[in-house]
Coordinates of C-alpha atoms in Angstrom, one line a residue:
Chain P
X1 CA -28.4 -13.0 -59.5
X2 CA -29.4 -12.5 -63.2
X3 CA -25.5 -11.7 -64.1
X4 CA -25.0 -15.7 -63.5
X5 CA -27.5 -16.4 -66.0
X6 CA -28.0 -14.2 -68.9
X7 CA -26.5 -12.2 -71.0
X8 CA -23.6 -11.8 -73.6
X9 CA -20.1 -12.0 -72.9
X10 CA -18.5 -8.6 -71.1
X11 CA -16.9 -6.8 -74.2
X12 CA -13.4 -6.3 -73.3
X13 CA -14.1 -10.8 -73.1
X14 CA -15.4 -11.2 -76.6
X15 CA -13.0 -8.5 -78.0
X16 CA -10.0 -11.2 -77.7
X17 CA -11.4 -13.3 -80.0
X18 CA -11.7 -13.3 -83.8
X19 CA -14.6 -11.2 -85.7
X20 CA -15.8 -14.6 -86.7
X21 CA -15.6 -16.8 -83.5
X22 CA -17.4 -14.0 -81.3
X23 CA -21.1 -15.0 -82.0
X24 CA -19.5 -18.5 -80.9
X25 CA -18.2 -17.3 -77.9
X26 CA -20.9 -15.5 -76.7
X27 CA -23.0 -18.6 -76.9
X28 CA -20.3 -20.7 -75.1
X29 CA -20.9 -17.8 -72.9
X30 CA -24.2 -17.9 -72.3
X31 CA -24.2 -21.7 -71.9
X32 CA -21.7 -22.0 -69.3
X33 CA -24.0 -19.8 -67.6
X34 CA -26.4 -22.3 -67.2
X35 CA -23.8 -24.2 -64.9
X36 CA -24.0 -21.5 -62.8
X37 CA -24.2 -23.0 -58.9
X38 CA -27.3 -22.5 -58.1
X39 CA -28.1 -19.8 -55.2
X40 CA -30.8 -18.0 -54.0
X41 CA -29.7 -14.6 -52.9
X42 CA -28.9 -15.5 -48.9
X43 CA -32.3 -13.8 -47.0
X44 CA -31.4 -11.5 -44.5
X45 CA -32.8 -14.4 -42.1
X46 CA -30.0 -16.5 -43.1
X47 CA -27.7 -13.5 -42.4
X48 CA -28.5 -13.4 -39.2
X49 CA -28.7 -16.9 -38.3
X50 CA -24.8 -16.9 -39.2
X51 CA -24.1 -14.2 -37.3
X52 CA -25.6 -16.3 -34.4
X53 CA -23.9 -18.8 -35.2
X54 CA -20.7 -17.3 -35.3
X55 CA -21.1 -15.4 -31.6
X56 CA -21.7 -18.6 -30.6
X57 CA -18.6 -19.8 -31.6
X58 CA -16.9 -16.6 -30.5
X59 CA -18.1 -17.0 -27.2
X60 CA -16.6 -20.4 -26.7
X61 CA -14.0 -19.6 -28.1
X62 CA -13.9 -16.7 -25.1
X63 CA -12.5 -13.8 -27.0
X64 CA -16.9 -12.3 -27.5
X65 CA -17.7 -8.8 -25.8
X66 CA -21.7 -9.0 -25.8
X67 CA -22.7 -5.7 -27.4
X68 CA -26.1 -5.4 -25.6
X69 CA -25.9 -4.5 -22.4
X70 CA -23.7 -1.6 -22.1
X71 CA -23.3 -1.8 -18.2
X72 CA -22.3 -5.4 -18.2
X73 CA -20.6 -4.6 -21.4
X74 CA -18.6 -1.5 -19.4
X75 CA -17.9 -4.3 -16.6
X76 CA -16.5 -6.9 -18.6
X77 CA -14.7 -4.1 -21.0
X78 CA -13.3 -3.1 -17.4
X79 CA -12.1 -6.3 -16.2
X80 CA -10.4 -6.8 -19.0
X81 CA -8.6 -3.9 -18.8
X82 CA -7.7 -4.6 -15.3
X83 CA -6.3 -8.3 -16.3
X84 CA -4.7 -6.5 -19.3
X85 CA -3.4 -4.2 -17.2
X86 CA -1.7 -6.5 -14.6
X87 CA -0.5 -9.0 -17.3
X88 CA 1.2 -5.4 -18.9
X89 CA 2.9 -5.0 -15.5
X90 CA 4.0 -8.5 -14.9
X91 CA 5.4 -8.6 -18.8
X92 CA 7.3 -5.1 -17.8
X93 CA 8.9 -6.1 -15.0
X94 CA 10.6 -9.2 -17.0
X95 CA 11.0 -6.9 -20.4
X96 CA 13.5 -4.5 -18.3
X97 CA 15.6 -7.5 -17.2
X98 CA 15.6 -8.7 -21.1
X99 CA 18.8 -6.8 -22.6
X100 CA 18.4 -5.0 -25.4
X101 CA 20.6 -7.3 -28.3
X102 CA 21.6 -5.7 -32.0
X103 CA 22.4 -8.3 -34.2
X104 CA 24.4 -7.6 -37.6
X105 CA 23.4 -10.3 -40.4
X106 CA 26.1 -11.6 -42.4
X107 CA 26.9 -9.4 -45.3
X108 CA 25.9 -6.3 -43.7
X109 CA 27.5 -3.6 -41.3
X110 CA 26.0 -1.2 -38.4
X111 CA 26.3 1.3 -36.4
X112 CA 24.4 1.3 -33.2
X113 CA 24.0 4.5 -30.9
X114 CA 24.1 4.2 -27.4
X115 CA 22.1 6.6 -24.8
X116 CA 25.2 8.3 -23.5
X117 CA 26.1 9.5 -27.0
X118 CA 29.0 6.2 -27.4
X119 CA 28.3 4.4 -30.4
X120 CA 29.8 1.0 -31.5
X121 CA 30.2 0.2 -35.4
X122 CA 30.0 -3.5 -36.0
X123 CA 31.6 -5.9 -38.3
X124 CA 29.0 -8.4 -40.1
X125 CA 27.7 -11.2 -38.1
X126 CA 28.3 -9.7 -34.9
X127 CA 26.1 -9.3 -32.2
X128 CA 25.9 -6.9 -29.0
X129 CA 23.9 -6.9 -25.2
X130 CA 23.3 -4.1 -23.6
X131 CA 20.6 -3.7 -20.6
X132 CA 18.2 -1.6 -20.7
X133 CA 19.5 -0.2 -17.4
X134 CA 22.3 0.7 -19.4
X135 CA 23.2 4.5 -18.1
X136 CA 21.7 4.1 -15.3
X137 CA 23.6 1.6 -13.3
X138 CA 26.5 0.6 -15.7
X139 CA 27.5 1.3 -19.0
X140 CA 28.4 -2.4 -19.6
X141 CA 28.4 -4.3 -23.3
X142 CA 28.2 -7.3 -24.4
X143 CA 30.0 -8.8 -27.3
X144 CA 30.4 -11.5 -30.1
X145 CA 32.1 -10.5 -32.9
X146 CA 33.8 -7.3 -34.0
X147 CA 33.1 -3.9 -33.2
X148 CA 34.7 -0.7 -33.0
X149 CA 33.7 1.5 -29.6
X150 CA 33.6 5.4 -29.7
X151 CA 33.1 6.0 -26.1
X152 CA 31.5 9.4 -24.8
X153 CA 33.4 10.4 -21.2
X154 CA 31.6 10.7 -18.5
X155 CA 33.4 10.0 -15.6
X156 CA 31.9 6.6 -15.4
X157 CA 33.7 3.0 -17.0
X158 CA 32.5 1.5 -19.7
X159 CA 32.5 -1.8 -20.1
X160 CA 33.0 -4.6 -22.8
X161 CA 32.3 -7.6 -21.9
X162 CA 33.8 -10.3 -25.0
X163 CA 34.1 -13.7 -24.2
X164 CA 35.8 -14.5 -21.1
X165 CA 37.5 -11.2 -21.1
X166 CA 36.6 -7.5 -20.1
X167 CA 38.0 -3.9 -21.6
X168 CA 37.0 -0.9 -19.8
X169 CA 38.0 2.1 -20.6
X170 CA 36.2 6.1 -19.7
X171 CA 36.0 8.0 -23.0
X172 CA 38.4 6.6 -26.3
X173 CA 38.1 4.9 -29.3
X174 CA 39.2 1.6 -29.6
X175 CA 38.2 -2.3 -31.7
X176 CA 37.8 -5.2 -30.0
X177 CA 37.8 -8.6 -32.3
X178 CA 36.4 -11.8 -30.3
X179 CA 34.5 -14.3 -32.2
X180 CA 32.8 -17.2 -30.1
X181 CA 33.7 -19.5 -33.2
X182 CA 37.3 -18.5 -33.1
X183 CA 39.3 -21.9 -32.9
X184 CA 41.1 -20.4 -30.5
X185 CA 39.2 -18.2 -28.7
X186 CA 40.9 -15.7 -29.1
X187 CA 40.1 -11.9 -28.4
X188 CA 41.9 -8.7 -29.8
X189 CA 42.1 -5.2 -28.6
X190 CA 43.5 -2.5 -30.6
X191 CA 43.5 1.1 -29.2
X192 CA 43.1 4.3 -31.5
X193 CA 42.9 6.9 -29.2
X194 CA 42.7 7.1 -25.0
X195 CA 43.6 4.2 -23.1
X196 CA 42.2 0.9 -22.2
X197 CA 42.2 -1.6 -19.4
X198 CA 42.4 -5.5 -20.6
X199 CA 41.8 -8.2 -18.1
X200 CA 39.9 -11.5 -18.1
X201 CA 36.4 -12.0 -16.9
X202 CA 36.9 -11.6 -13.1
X203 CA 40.2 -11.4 -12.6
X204 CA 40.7 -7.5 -12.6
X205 CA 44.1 -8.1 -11.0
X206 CA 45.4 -9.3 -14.2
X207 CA 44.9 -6.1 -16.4
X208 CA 47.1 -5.1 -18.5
X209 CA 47.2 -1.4 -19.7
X210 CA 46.9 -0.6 -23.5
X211 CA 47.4 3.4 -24.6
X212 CA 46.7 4.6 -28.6
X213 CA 48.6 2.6 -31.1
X214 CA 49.0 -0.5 -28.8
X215 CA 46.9 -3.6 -29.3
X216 CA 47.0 -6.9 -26.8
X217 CA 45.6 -10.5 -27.1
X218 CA 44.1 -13.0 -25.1
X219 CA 42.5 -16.6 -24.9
X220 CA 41.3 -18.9 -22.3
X221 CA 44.8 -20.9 -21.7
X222 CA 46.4 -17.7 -20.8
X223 CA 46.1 -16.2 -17.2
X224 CA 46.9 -12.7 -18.4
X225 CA 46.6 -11.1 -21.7
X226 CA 49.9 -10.3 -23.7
X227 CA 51.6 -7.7 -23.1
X228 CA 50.9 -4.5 -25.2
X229 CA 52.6 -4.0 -28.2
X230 CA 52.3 -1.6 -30.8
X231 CA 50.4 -2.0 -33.7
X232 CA 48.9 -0.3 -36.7
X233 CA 45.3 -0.1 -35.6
X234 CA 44.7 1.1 -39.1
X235 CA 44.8 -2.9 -39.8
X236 CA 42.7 -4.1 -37.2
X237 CA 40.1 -1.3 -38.2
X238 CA 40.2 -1.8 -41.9
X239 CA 36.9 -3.5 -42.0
X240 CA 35.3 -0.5 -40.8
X241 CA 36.3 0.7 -44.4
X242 CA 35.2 -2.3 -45.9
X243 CA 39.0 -3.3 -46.4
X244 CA 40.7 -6.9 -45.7
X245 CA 44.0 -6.8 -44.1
X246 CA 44.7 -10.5 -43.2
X247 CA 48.4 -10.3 -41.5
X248 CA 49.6 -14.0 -41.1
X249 CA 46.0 -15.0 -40.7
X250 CA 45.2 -18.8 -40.5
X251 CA 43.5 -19.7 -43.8
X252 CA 40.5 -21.0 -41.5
X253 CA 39.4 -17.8 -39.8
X254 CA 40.1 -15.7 -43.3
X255 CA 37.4 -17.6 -44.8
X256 CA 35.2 -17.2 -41.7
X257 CA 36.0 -13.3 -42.6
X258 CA 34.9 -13.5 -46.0
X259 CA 31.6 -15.9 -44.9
X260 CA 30.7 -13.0 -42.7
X261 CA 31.6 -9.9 -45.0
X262 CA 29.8 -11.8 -48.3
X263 CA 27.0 -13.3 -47.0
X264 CA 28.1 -17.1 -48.1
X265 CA 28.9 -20.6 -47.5
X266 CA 33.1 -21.6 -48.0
X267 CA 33.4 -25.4 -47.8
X268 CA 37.6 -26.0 -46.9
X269 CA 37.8 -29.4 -48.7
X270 CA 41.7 -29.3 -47.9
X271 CA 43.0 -31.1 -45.0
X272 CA 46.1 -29.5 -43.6
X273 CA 45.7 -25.7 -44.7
X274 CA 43.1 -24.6 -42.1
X275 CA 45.7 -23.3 -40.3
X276 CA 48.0 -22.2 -42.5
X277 CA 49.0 -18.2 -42.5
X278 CA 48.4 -16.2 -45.1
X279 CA 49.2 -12.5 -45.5
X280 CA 47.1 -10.1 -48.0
X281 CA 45.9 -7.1 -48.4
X282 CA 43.1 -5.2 -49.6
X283 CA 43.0 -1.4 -49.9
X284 CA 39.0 -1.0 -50.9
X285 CA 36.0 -3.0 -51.8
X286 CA 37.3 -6.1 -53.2
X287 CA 35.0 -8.8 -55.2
X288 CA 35.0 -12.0 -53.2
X289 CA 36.0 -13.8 -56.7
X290 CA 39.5 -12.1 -56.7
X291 CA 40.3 -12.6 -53.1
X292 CA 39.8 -16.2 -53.5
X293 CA 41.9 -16.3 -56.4
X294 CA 44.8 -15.3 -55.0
X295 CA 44.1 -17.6 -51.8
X296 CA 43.8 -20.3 -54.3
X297 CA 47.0 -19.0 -56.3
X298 CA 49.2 -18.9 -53.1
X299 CA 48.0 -22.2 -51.7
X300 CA 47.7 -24.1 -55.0
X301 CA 43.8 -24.9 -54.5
X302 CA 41.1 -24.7 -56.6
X303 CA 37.2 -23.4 -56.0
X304 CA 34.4 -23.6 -57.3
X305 CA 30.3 -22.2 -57.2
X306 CA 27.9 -23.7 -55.1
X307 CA 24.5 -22.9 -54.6
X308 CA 25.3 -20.9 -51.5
X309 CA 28.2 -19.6 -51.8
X310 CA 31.9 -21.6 -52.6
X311 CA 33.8 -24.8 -52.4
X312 CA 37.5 -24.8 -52.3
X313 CA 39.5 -28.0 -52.9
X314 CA 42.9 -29.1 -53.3
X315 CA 44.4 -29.2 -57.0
X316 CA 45.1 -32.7 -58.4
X317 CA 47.6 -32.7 -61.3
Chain N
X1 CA -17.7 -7.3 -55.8
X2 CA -20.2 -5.4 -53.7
X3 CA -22.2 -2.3 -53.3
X4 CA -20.5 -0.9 -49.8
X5 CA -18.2 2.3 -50.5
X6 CA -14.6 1.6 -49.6
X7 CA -15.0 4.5 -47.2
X8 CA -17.3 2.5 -45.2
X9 CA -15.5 -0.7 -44.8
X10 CA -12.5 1.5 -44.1
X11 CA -13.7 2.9 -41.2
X12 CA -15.7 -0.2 -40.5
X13 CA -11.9 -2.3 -40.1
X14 CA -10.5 0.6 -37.7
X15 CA -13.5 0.2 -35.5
X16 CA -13.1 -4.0 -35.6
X17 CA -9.2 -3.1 -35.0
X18 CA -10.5 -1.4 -31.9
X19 CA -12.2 -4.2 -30.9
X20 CA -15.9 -2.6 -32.1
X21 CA -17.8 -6.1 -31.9
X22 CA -21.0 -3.5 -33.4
X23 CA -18.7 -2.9 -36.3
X24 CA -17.7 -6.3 -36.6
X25 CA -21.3 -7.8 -37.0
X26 CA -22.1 -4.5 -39.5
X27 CA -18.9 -6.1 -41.8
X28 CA -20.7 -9.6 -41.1
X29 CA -24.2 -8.1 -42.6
X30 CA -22.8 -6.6 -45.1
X31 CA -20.0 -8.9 -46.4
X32 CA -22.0 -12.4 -45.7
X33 CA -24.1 -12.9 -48.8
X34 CA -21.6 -11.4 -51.0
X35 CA -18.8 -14.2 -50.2
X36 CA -21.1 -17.2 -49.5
X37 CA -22.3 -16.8 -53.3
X38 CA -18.7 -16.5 -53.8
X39 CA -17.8 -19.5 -51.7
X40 CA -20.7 -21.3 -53.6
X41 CA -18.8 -20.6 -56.8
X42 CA -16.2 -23.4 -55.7
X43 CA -17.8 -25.0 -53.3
X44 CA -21.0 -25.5 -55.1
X45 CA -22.8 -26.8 -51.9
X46 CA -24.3 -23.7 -49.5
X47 CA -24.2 -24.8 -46.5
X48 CA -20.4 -25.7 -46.8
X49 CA -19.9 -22.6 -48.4
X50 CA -21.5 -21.0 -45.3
X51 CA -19.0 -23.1 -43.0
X52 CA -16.1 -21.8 -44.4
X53 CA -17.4 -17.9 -44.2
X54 CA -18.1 -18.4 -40.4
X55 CA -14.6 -19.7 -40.5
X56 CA -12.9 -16.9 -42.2
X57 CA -14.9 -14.4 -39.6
X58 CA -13.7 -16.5 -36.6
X59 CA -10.6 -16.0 -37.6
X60 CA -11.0 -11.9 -38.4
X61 CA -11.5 -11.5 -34.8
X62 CA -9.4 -13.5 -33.5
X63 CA -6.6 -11.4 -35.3
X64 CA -8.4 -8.2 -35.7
X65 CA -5.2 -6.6 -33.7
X66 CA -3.3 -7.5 -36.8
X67 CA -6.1 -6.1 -39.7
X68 CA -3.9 -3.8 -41.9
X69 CA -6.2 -0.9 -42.5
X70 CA -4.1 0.5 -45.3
X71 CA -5.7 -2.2 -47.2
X72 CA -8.8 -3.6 -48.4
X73 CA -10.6 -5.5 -45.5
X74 CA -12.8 -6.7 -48.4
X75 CA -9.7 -8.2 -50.5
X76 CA -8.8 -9.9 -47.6
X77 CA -11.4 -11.6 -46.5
X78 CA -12.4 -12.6 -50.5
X79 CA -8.5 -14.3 -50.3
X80 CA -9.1 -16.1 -47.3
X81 CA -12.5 -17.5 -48.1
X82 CA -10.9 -18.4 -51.6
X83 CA -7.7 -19.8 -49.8
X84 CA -10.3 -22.3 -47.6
X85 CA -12.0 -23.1 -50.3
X86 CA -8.9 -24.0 -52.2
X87 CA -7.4 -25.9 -49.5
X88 CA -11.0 -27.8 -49.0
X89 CA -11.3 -28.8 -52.6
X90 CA -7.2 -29.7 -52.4
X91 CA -8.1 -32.2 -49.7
X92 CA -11.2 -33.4 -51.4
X93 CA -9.9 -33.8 -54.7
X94 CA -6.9 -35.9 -53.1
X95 CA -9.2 -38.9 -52.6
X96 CA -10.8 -38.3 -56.0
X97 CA -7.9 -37.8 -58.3
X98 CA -6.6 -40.8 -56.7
X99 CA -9.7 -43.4 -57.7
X100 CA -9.5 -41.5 -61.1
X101 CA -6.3 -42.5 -62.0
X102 CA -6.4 -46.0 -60.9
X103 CA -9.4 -46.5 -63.5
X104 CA -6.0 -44.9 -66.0
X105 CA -8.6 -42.8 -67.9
X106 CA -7.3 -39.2 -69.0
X107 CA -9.8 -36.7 -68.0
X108 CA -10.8 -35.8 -71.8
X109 CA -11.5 -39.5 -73.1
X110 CA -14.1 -39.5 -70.2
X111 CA -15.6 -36.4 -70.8
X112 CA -16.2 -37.2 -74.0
X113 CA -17.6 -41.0 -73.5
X114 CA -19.4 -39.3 -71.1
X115 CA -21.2 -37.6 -74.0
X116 CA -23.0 -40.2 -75.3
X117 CA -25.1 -41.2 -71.8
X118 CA -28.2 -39.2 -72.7
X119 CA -29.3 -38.0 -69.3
X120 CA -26.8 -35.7 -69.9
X121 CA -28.3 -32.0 -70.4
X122 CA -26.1 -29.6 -72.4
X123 CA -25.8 -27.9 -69.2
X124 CA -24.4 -31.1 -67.0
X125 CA -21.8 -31.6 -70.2
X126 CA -20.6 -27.4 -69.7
X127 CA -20.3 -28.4 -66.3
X128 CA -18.0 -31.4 -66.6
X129 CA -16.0 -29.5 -69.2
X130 CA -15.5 -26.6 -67.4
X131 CA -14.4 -28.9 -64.4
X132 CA -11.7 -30.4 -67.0
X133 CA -10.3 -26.9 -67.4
X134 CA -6.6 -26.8 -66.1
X135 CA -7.4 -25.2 -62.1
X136 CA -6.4 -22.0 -62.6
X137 CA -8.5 -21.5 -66.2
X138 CA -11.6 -22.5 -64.4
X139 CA -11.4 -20.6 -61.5
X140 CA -10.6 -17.2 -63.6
X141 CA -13.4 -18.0 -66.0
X142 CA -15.9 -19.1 -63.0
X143 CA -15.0 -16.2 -60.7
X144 CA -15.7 -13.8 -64.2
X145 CA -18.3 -15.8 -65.9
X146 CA -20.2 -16.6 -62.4
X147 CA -19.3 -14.0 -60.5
X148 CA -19.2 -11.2 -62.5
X149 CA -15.6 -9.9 -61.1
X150 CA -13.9 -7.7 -64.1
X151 CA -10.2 -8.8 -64.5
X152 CA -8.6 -6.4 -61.6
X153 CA -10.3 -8.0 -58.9
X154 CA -9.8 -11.7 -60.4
X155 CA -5.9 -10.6 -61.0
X156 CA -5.8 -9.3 -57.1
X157 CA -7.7 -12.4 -55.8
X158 CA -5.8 -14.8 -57.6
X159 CA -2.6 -13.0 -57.4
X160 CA -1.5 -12.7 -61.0
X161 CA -1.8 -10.1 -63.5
X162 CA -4.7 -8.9 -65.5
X163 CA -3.0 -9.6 -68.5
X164 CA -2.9 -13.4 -67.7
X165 CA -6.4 -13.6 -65.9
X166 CA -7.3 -12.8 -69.4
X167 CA -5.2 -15.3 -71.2
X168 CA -7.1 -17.9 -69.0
X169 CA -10.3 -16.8 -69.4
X170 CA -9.6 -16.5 -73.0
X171 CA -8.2 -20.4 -73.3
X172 CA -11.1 -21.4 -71.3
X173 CA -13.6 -20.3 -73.7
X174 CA -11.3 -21.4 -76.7
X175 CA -11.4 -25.7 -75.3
X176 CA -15.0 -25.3 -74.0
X177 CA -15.5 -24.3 -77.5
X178 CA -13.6 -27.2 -78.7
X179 CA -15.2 -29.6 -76.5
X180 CA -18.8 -28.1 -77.9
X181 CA -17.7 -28.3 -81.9
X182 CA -16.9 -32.1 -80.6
X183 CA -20.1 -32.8 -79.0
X184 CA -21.8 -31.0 -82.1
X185 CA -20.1 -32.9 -84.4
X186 CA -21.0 -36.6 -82.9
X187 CA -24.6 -35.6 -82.1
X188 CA -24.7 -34.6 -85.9
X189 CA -25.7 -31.1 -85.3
X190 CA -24.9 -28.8 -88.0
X191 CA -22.8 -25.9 -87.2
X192 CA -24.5 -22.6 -88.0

């Protein structure tokens, strides 16, 4: 390869340097050229031997289709295809009994359509499971989180499924709030339009009823969930618009809010005000910076920046 | 890099996506020489060279499922023969820099010391300079000096931009000169 050995430096090389250092450079050039490594071209001998060499190794490695004979070739191509094959089947069968699961990272919202023509919006950090039956046998959904369920009507129930507790309902349009972190395991139902039943995991017997306007709660100690009682939905939907409404909210599970919403860490490095309520509201996007300082305002804490996200502590005077 | 049109080895990764083991020793053919001498280039020993280019073609068909056809089969198999030879010399060079140090000699002071053994050739000093060039100056200036790669494919290869392949090659050339004014300078040749 003369290129490693000869010449003068490629132009737009020599045309960096001064006028009167390129006669230097080129011979710098030229002398680093005799450090070249020093190959003969490979012969196509050598070619081949590595080629060799390599199906060698292919074929112990027992992923090598011989190229030469076609009919063996069409045989073993064939085989193949028929382990492919009943490997495809077996993989099916357990794929249709995976639900399906939509996941919202934190930070981020979603809307996910449903084959019936339902669709669910969900909050951030929320996730929902849904077979693949769905339709088919049941219209049944999982979920942990927030989400807000537009439900198409066709005769038969829908289903959410949230954490020890069940809402079914044929075609409305209603939120459902039940996070698995939720200190108290709490879920909460909120109907805009249509009408829902309510009842724990199981224990159908124990519904409760909830029309439009009417929202009911429930957590593991209780055997029944609360009675209905009217509510502005508006509230419990305002995420869906982006908006905070934190009605005497324990400090604790705002924070989690914000976590979700922002995409951040909040450190609490305040004994004794995880639980305490706080009411707020916030009628559009809001920067996460004002929202904690008027949490820090009301409560008499400070914050500060960490490297993934906040830390709020208690103000020493 | 080579003299294959790009519609060739285009068509040539489809095939080896479909499995084509014909197309697959074609790429072999046509690619081997090509990136041993490149292997060579920082490897400077062929038949380990030669290893690591079997390896990287192992590895092609064992993901050839995965071969992204919108891009340049060719690229990819020059970055991971360059990324095996990297790590190779990384692992070498552990056991080196480490006996190096102990003797607490900074690389220059024994390039130049090294100067004064006569056995030396010109060419054996240009090759221990250019092996005290900061990594990234020598490979730019090796892969364009030896290789003959223009600053695009050095920039793609090594995954920075033209502008500073050139910036390396360039202070490459400006300490080997350095180191050659040096060695002039001792040996009492008079600069032209």
């Amino acid at each position: 390869m003369n290129k490693k050995q000869n010449g003068t430096a490629p132009e737009h090389i020599i045309n960096e340097f001064d006028e009167e250092l390129r006669n230097e450079m080129n011979e710098i050039w030229l002398l680093a050229g005799s450090t070249a490594p020093d190959v003969q071209d490979i012969s196509p001998i050598e070619v081949e031997n590595g080629l060799n060499a390599l199906n060698t190794r292919l074929e112990i490695s027992g992923d090598y289709i011989p190229a030469g004979d076609k009919i063996a070739g069409w045989i073993q191509n064939y085989s193949r295809v028929l382990v492919a094959a009943v490997a495809l089947i077996t993989l099916t069968t357990f794929f249709i009994f995976v639900p399906r699961t939509a996941v919202v990272p934190y930070g981020e919202m979603a809307t996910l359509d449903l084959p019936d023509g339902s669709f669910i919006e969900m909050n951030s950090g929320s996730t929902v499971r849904y077979s693949r039956f769905y339709r088919f046998i049941n219209r049944t959904i999982e979920l942990n989180g927030e989400a807000f369920f537009t439900v198409a009507d066709h005769g038969h129930p829908f289903i959410v499924k949230a954490n020890g507790v069940s809402v079914e309902v044929t075609g409305t349009r209603f939120n459902v709030q039940s996070w698995a972190d939720d200190p108290a395991g709490e879920t909460i139902v909120s109907v805009e339009k249509g009408g829902v039943l309510f009842y724990p995991i199981e224990k159908r017997d124990q519904m409760v009823t909830l029309t439009a306007g009417e929202s009911s709660r429930w957590n593991p100690q209780q055997l029944q969930p609360t009675a209905p009682e009217t509510s502005n939905v508006e509230d419990a939907t305002a995420w869906r618009e982006f908006r905070f409404v934190f009605r005497n909210q324990a400090l604790g599970s705002i924070l989690r809010d914000l976590e979700r919403r922002f995409n951040i860490t909040i450190e609490l490095e305040a004994h004794g005000v995880e639980n305490s309520p706080l009411t707020a509201y916030y009628s559009q996007q809001v920067q996460l910076e004002s929202v904690l300082d008027d949490i820090c305002t009301v409560k008499g804490l400070r914050y500060t920046r960490t490297t993934t996200g906040y830390r709020i502590y208690r103000q020493v005077d | 890099m080579n003299h294959a049109t790009d519609e060739q080895i285009e068509s040539l990764a489809e095939k080896i996506k479909r499995s084509d083991k014909r197309a697959y020793d074609d790429f072999f053919r046509l690619m081997y020489p090509h990136l041993t001498g490149f292997a060579i280039t920082y490897m400077r020993d062929k038949s380990m060279a030669c290893d690591i280019v079997q390896d990287a073609f192992v590895i092609l068909w064992q993901k050839r499922f995965g071969i992204d056809t919108g891009k340049s089969l060719k690229s990819y198999m020059y970055q991971m023969v360059r990324n095996r030879c990297l790590n190779e010399l990384r692992n070498r060079s552990k056991e080196v820099v480490s006996s190096e140090l102990a003797e607490n000699n900074t690389i220059s002071e024994m390039v130049i010391e090294n100067q004064n053994n006569d056995r030396n050739s010109l060419g054996s000093l240009f090759r221990e300079w250019i092996n005290a060039l900061p990594e990234r100056q020598k490979e730019a200036f090796e892969l364009s000096r030896f290789e003959g790669m223009d600053h695009d494919e050095i920039a793609g290869l090594m995954n920075i931009s033209p502008k500073t392949v050139n910036n390396h090659i360039v202070a490459a050339m400006t300490q080997l000169r350095k180191y050659y004014k040096q060695y002039k300078q001792k040996n009492s040749i008079p600069d032209e």
